[in-house]
XYZ file of C-alpha atoms in Angstrom:
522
model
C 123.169 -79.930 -86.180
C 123.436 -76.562 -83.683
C 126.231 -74.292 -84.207
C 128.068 -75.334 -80.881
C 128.393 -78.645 -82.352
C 129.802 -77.776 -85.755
C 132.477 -75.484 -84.438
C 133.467 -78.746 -82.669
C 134.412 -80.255 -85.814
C 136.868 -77.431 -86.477
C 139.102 -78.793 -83.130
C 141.496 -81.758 -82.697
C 142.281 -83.904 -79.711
C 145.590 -83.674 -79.064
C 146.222 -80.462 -80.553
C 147.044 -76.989 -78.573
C 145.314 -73.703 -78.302
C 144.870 -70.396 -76.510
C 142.167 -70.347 -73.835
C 140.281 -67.278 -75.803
C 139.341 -65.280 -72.347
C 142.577 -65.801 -70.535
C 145.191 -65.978 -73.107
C 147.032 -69.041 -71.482
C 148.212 -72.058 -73.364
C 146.476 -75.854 -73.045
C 145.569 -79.055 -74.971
C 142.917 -80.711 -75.539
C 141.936 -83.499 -74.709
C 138.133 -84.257 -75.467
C 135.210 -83.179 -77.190
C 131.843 -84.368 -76.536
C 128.676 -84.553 -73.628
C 129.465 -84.886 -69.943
C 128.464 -87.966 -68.305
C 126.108 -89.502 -67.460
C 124.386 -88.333 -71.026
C 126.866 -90.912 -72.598
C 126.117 -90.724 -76.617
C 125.644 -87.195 -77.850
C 122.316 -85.773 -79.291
C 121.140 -82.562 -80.693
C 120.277 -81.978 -76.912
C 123.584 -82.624 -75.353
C 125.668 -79.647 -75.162
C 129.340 -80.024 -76.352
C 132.394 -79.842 -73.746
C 135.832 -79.405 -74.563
C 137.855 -80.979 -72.157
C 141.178 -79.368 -71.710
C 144.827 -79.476 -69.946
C 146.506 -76.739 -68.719
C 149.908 -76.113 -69.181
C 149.597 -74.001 -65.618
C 148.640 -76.843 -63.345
C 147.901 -74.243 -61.051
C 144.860 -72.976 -63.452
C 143.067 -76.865 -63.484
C 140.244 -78.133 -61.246
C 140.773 -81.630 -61.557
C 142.308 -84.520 -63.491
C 139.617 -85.091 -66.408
C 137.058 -86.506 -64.009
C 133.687 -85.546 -63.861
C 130.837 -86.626 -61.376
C 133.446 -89.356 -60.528
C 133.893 -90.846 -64.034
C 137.379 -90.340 -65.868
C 136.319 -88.073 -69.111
C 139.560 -87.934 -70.388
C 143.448 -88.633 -69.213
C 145.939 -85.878 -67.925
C 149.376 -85.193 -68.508
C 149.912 -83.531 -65.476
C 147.597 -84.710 -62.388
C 144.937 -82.074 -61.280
C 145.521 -79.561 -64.662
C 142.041 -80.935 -66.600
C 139.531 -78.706 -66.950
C 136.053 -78.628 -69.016
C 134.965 -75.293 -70.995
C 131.435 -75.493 -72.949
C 131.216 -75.122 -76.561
C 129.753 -71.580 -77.105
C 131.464 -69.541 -79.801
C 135.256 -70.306 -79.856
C 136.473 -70.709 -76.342
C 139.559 -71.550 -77.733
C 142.204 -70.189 -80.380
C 144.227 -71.175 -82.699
C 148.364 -69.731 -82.335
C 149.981 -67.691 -84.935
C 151.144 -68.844 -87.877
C 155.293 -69.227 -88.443
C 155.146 -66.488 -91.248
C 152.896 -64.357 -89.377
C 155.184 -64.876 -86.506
C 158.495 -63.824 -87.627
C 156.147 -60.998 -89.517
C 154.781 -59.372 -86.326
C 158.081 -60.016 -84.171
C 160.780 -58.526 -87.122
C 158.184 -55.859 -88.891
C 158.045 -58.047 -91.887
C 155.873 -56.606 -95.062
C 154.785 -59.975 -96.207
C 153.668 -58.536 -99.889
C 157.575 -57.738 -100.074
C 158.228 -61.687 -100.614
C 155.477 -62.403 -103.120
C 153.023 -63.544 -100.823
C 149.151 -61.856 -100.936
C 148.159 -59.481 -98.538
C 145.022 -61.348 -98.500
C 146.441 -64.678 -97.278
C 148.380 -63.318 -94.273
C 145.213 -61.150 -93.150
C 143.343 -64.671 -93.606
C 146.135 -66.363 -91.361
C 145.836 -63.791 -89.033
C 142.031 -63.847 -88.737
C 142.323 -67.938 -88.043
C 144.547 -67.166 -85.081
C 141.961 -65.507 -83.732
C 143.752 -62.024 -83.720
C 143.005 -58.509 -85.474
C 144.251 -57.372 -88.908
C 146.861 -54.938 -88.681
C 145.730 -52.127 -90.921
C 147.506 -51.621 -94.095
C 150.936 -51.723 -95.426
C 151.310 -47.380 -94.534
C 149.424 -48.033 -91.623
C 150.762 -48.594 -87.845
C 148.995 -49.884 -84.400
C 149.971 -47.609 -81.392
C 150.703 -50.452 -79.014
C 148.447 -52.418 -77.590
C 145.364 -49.729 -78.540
C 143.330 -49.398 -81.100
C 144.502 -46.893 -82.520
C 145.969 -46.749 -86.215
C 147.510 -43.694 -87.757
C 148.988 -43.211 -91.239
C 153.052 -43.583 -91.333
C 153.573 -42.434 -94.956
C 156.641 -44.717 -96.687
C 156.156 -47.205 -93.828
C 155.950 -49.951 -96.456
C 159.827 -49.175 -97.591
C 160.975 -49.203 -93.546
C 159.261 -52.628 -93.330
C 161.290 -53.416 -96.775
C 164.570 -52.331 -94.625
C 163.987 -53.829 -91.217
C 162.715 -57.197 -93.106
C 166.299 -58.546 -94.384
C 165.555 -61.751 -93.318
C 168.689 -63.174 -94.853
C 170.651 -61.590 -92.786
C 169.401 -62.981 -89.384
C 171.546 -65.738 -87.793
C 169.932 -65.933 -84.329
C 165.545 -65.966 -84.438
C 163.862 -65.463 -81.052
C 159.814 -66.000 -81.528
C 159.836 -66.695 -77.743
C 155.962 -66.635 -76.252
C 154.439 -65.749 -80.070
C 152.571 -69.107 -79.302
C 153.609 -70.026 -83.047
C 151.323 -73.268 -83.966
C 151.731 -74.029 -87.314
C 153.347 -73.087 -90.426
C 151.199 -70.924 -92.568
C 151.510 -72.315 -95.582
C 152.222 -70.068 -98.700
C 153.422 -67.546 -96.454
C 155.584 -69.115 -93.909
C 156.880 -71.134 -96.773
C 157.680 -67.716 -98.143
C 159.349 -66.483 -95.137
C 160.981 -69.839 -94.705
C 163.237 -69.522 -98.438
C 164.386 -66.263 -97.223
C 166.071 -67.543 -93.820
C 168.842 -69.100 -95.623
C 171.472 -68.583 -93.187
C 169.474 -68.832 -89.782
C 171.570 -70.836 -87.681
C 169.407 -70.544 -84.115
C 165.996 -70.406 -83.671
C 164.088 -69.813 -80.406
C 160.663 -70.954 -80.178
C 159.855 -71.283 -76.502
C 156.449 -71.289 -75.790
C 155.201 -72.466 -78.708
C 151.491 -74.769 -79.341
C 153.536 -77.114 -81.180
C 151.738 -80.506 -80.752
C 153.886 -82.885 -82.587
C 157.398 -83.409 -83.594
C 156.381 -83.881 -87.204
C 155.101 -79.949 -87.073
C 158.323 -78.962 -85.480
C 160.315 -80.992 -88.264
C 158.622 -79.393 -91.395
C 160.392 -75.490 -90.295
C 163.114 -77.454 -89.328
C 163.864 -79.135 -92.088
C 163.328 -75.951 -94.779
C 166.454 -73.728 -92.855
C 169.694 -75.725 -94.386
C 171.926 -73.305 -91.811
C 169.853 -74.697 -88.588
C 172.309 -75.825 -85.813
C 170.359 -75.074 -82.412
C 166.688 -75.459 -81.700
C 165.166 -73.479 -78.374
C 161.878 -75.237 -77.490
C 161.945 -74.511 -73.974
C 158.528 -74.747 -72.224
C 156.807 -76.842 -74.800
C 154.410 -79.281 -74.755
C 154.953 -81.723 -77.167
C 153.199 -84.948 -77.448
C 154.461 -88.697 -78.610
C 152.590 -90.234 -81.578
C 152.680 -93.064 -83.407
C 153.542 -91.406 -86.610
C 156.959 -89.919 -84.722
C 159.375 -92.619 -86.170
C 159.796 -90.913 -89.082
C 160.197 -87.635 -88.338
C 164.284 -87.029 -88.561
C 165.925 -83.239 -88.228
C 169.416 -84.880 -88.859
C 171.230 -81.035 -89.217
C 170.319 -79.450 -86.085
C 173.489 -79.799 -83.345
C 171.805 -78.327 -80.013
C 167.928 -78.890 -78.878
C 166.763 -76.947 -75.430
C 163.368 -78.803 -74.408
C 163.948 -77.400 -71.111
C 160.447 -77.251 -68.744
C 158.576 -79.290 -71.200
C 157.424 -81.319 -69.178
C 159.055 -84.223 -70.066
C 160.311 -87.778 -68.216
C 163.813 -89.519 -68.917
C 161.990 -91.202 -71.513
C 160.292 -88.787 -73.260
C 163.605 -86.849 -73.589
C 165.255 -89.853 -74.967
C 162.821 -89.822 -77.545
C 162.781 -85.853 -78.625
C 167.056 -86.495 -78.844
C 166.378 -89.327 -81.288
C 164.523 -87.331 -83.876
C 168.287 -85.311 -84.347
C 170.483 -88.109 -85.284
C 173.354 -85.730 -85.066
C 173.025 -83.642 -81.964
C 175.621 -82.978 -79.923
C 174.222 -81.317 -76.860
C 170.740 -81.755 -75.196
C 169.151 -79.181 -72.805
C 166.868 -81.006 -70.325
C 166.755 -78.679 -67.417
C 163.552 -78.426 -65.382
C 161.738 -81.461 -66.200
C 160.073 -84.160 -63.769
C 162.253 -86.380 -64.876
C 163.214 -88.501 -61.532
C 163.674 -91.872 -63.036
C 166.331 -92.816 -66.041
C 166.813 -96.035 -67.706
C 169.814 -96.818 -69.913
C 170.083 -94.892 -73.011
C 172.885 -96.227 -74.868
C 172.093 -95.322 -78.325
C 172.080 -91.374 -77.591
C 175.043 -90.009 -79.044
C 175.329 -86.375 -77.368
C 178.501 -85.253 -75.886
C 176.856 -82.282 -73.733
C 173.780 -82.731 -71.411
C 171.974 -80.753 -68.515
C 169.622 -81.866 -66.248
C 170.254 -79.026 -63.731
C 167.004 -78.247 -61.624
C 165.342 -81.590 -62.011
C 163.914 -83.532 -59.612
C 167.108 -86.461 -58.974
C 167.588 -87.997 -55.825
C 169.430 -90.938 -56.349
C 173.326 -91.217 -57.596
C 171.919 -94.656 -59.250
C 169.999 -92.915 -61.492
C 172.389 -90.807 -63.262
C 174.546 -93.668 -63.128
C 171.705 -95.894 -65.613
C 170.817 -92.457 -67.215
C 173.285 -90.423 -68.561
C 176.210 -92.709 -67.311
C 175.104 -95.221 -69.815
C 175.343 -92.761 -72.615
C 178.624 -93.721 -74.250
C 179.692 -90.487 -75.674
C 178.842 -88.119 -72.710
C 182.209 -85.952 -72.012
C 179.885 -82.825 -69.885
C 176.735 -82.726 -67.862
C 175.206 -80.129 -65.668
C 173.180 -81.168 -62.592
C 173.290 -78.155 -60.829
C 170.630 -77.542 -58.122
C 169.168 -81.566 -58.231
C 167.938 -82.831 -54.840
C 170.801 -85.239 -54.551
C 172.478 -85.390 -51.347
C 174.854 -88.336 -51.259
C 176.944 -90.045 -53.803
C 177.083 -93.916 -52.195
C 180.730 -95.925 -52.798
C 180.989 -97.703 -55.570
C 180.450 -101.287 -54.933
C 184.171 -103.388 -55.080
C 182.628 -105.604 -58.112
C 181.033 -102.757 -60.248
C 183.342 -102.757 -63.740
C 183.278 -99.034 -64.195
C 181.523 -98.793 -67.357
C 179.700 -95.907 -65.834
C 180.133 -92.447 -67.837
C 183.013 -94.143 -69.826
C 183.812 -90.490 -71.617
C 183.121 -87.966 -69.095
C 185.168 -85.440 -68.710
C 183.772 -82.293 -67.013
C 180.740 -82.008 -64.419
C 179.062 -78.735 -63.330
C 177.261 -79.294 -59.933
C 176.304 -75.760 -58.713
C 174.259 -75.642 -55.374
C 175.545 -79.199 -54.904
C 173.623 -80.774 -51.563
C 176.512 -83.400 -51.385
C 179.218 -83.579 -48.315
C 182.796 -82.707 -49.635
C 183.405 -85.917 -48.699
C 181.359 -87.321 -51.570
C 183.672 -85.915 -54.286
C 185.537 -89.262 -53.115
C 183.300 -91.742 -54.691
C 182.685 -89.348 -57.358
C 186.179 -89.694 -58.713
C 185.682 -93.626 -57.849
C 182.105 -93.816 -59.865
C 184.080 -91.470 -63.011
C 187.140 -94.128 -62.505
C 189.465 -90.638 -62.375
C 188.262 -89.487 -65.714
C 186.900 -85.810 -64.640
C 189.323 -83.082 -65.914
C 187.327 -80.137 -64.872
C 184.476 -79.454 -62.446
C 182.421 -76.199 -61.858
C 180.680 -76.635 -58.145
C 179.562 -75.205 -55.492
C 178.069 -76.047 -52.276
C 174.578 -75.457 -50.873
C 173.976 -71.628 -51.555
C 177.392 -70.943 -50.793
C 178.467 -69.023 -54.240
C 175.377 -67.872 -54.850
C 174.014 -65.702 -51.277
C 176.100 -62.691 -51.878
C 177.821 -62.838 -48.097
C 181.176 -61.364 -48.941
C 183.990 -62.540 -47.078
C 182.311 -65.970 -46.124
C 181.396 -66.824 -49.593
C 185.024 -65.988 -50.655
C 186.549 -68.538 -48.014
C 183.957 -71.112 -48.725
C 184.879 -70.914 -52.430
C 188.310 -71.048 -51.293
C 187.508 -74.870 -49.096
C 185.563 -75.872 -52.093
C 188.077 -75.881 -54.570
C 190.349 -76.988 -52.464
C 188.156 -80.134 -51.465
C 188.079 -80.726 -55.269
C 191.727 -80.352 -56.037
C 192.378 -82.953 -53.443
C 189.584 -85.592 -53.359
C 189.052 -85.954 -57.899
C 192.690 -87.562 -58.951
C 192.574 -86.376 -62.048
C 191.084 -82.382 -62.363
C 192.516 -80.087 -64.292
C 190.277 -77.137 -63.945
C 188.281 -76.197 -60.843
C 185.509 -73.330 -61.880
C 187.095 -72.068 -65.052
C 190.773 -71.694 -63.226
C 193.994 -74.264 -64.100
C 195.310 -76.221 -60.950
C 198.453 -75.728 -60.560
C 201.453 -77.758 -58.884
C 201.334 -75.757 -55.753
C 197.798 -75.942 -55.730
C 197.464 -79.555 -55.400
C 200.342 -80.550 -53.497
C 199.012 -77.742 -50.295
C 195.095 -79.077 -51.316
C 196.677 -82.683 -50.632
C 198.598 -81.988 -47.689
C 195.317 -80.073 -46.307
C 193.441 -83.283 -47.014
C 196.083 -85.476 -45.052
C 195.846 -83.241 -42.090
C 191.538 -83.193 -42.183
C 192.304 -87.230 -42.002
C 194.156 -87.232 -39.066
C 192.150 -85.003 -37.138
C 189.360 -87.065 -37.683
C 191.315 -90.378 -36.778
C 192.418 -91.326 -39.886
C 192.016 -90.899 -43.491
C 190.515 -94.837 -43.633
C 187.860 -93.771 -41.418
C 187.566 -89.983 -42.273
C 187.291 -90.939 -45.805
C 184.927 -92.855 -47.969
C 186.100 -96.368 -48.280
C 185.899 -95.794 -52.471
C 188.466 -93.514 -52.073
C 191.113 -95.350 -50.846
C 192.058 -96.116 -54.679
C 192.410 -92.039 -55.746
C 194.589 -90.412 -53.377
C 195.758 -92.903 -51.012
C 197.195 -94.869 -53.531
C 199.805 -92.063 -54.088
C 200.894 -92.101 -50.406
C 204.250 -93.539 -49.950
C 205.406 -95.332 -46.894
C 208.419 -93.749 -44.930
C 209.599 -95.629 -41.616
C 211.469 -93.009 -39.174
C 214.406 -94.013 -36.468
C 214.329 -92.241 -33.472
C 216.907 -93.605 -31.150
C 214.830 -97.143 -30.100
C 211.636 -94.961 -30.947
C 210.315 -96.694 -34.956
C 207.356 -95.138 -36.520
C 205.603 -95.621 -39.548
C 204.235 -93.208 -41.523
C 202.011 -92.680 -45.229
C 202.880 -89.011 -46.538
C 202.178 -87.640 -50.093
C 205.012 -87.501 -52.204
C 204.217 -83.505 -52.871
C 204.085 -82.868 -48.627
C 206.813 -80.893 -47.548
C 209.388 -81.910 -45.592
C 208.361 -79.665 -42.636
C 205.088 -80.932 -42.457
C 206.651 -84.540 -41.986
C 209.146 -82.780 -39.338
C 206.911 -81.190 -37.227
C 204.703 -84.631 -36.842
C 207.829 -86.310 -35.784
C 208.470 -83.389 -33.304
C 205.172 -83.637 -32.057
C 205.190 -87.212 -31.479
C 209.129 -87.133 -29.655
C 208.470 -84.340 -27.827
C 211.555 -82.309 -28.696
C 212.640 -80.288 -32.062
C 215.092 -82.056 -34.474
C 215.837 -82.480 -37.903
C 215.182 -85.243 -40.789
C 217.770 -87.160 -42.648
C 218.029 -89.899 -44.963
C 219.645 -92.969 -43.718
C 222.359 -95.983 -44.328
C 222.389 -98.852 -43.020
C 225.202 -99.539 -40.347
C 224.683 -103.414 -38.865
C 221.525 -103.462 -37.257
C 220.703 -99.634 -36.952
C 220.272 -96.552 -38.885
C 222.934 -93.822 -39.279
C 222.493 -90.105 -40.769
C 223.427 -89.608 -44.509
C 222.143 -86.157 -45.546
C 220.244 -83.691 -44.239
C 216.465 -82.864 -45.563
C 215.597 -79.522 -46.869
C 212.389 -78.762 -45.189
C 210.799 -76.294 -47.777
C 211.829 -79.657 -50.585
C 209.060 -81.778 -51.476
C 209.345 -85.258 -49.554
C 208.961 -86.874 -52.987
C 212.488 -85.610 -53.622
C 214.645 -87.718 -51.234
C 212.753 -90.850 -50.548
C 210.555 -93.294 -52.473
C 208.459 -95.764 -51.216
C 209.453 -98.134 -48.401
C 212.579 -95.737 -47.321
C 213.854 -94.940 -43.945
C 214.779 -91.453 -42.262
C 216.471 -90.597 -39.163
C 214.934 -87.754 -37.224
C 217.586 -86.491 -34.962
């Protein structure tokens, strides 16, 4: 047996490594000869055949010669690399990890020097010198720091740390006696960050998980985690908030990461190619994003995330959505039965589509952060300040039940002027049946009243919000006699209308009539 091929026994399909000349992160996903050879022989040199998690860095999608080698995640990231040496490397070790990033003197917790130098040498990396001694850098060089080994003492509290970022450490594994070691000392870590990581299962993820009691939010963002068969046992049941965020992942595969934390609360999905969703009623979460991912379609948040019975926030800022569609007269409304707050920034939607949102949420939104297009976001000045103003505004009026609009209360004022603005776009643009989405006609047209007006043989019929001014009722009827007057309420007198009292026009219409009363505009 050559060399080549006995290094390939040291390397698992399926797990991940550093590409040893370029540094960047992939999986792998074959070992053996390159067609058409077929079976291997002493003659047959050994490929790996690998994934990128850089798409941009593959060649092709595990094909070779026109034969599929092996299967991608991600079409067009394969690649093959020839077993020579160790073309790939193994990532750090959790111990080592926290070590390196915090200035950790592993001999201070119990653990030989020997054993981290031999977890450092299996990564693939350089030994560090000893306990007095300090690397300049990135160099070479190592000088003599006398008492260095009590600093490291100081700076390694470990205890103390509540918040852990190993972010791009490429941690793999955990090191046995010494991350174990490092592991008992993190007692009261309650966040840990390991984005970029060469995690390859959830089961490895689970077994540092598990051993920090205080663990309440998980950062895996940018990982590349595969499903296996063993998964359905692997449970984290203390950890509240997981970030797998540019992993990577589908609906599905998301579904599955939230299972292994029986109790979260809020899952971090951003960034991930995850275009389709099927109903996911057994989740549990209360908070989820799926901002930058790739969703076109209303209908699939509405079987996603809207069959999530639990779900009271979600963030889908900057999806590719551009229309929400009426909800259809025999849907029940079972959609997003809890949700109460929405943040759409760079929202591709018409204002006009906050109507059948508020008819797919059934009223239930209480607060909405959103923006349209780039409008909050270019810098302009003055424009972006007036757009901001026509958004909220569009929201105040068009979601019947908001409280907050982008972190600020509504109040009174603010909705009845938002409503009376709405009324006003309506019948400049024929009428607020047409203007208006048809879905809509149950949110804020149901609190119009109806108000019939007597002037002289001149009837007219009119639907006003209850909030509207008087005025704004006034100068319609103006308009439409062709002369200035006032409003009053009326009595009957036989067959006609006489004057009672006069309307205040700064009072709120609401305030003298109710539905189905008359006025006299004289």
């Amino acid at each position: 047996m050559t060399s080549s091929s006995t290094a390939a026994f040291d390397y698992v399909v399926g797990r991940r490594y550093l590409h040893a000349k370029s540094g960047l992160p992939v999986t792998l996903r074959y070992i053996g000869p390159l067609p058409p050879s077929g079976a291997s022989s002493s003659s047959s040199p050994i490929w790996l055949g690998i994934e990128y998690d850089d798409v941009s860095r593959g060649k092709h999608s595990g094909t070779y010669e026109g034969v599929q080698v092996f299967a991608t995640r991600v079409e067009g990231a394969g690649s093959f690399v020839k077993l020579a040496g160790r073309p790939l490397v193994e990532g750090l070790g959790f111990g080592q990890a926290v070590a390196e990033r915090y200035g950790v003197d592993l001999s201070a917790l119990g653990v030989a020097a020997a054993q981290a130098e031999s977890s450092r040498a299996a990564s693939g990396g350089q030994t560090s010198g000893t306990a007095d001694d300090v690397k300049l850098g990135d160099s070479s060089i190592i000088i003599e720091a006398p008492n260095m080994d009590g600093v490291r003492r100081r700076v390694g509290q470990l205890g103390r740390i509540r918040q852990m970022g190993l972010d791009g450490m490429w941690v793999s594994h955990l090191d046995g006696a010494v991350g174990r070691a490092v592991l008992e000392q993190l007692g009261g870590l309650g966040t840990l960050n390991m984005s970029r990581n060469l995690f390859s299962t959830w089961a490895d993820i689970a077994e540092i998980a598990n051993a920090l009691p205080a663990l309440r939010e998980l950062v895996l963002h940018g990982s590349r985690i595969d499903r296996t068969e063993n998964d359905g046992d692997v449970s984290v049941p203390h950890v509240l908030e997981l970030d797998i965020g540019a992993c990577d992942m589908s609906w599905s595969d998301a579904v599955h990461a939230a299972s292994h934390f029986p109790k979260l609360d809020a899952l971090h999905a951003s960034a991930n190619p995850l275009a389709m969703c099927t109903p996911a009623p057994t989740l549990k979460i209360q908070h989820l994003s799926l901002s930058h991912c790739p969703i076109r379609e209303w209908e699939q948040l509405v079987l996603g995330p809207g069959s999530i019975p639990t779900l009271k926030w979600m963030d889908i800022s900057f999806v590719p959505l551009s229309t929400i569609p009426p909800r259809p007269a025999e849907y029940d409304a079972s959609a997003f039965p809890s949700i109460k707050s929405i943040t759409w920034f760079g929202a591709r939607i018409d204002a006009a589509d906050l109507d059948a949102l508020d008819a797919w949420t059934a009223g239930r939104l209480r607060a909405v952060r959103i923006t349209f297009g780039s409008a909050a976001h270019d810098g302009s000045g003055a424009d972006d300040e007036r757009a901001a103003k026509v958004h909220r505004r569009d929201a105040i009026a068009r979601l019947s039940g908001v409280e907050h609009v982008n972190g600020t209360p509504v109040t009174p004022t603010e909705r009845r002027d938002a409503e009376v603005a709405y009324v006003a776009a309506a019948e400049q643009s024929g009428s607020a049946q047409t203007w208006r989405r048809p879905a809509a006609a149950a949110t804020l047209g149901s609190r119009m009243i109806a108000v019939t007006l007597h002037s002289g043989e001149d009837i007219v019929d009119f639907k006003v919000l209850p909030s509207s001014r008087v005025s704004v009722l006034r100068k319609k009827m103006e308009r439409r006699a062709g002369r200035a007057g006032t409003l009053w309420t009326a009595r009957p007198e036989g067959d006609a209308w006489e004057r009672a009292s006069e309307l205040e026009d700064e009072a709120e219409v609401g305030w003298w009539v109710s539905d189905g009363d008359h006025l006299v505009f004289a």
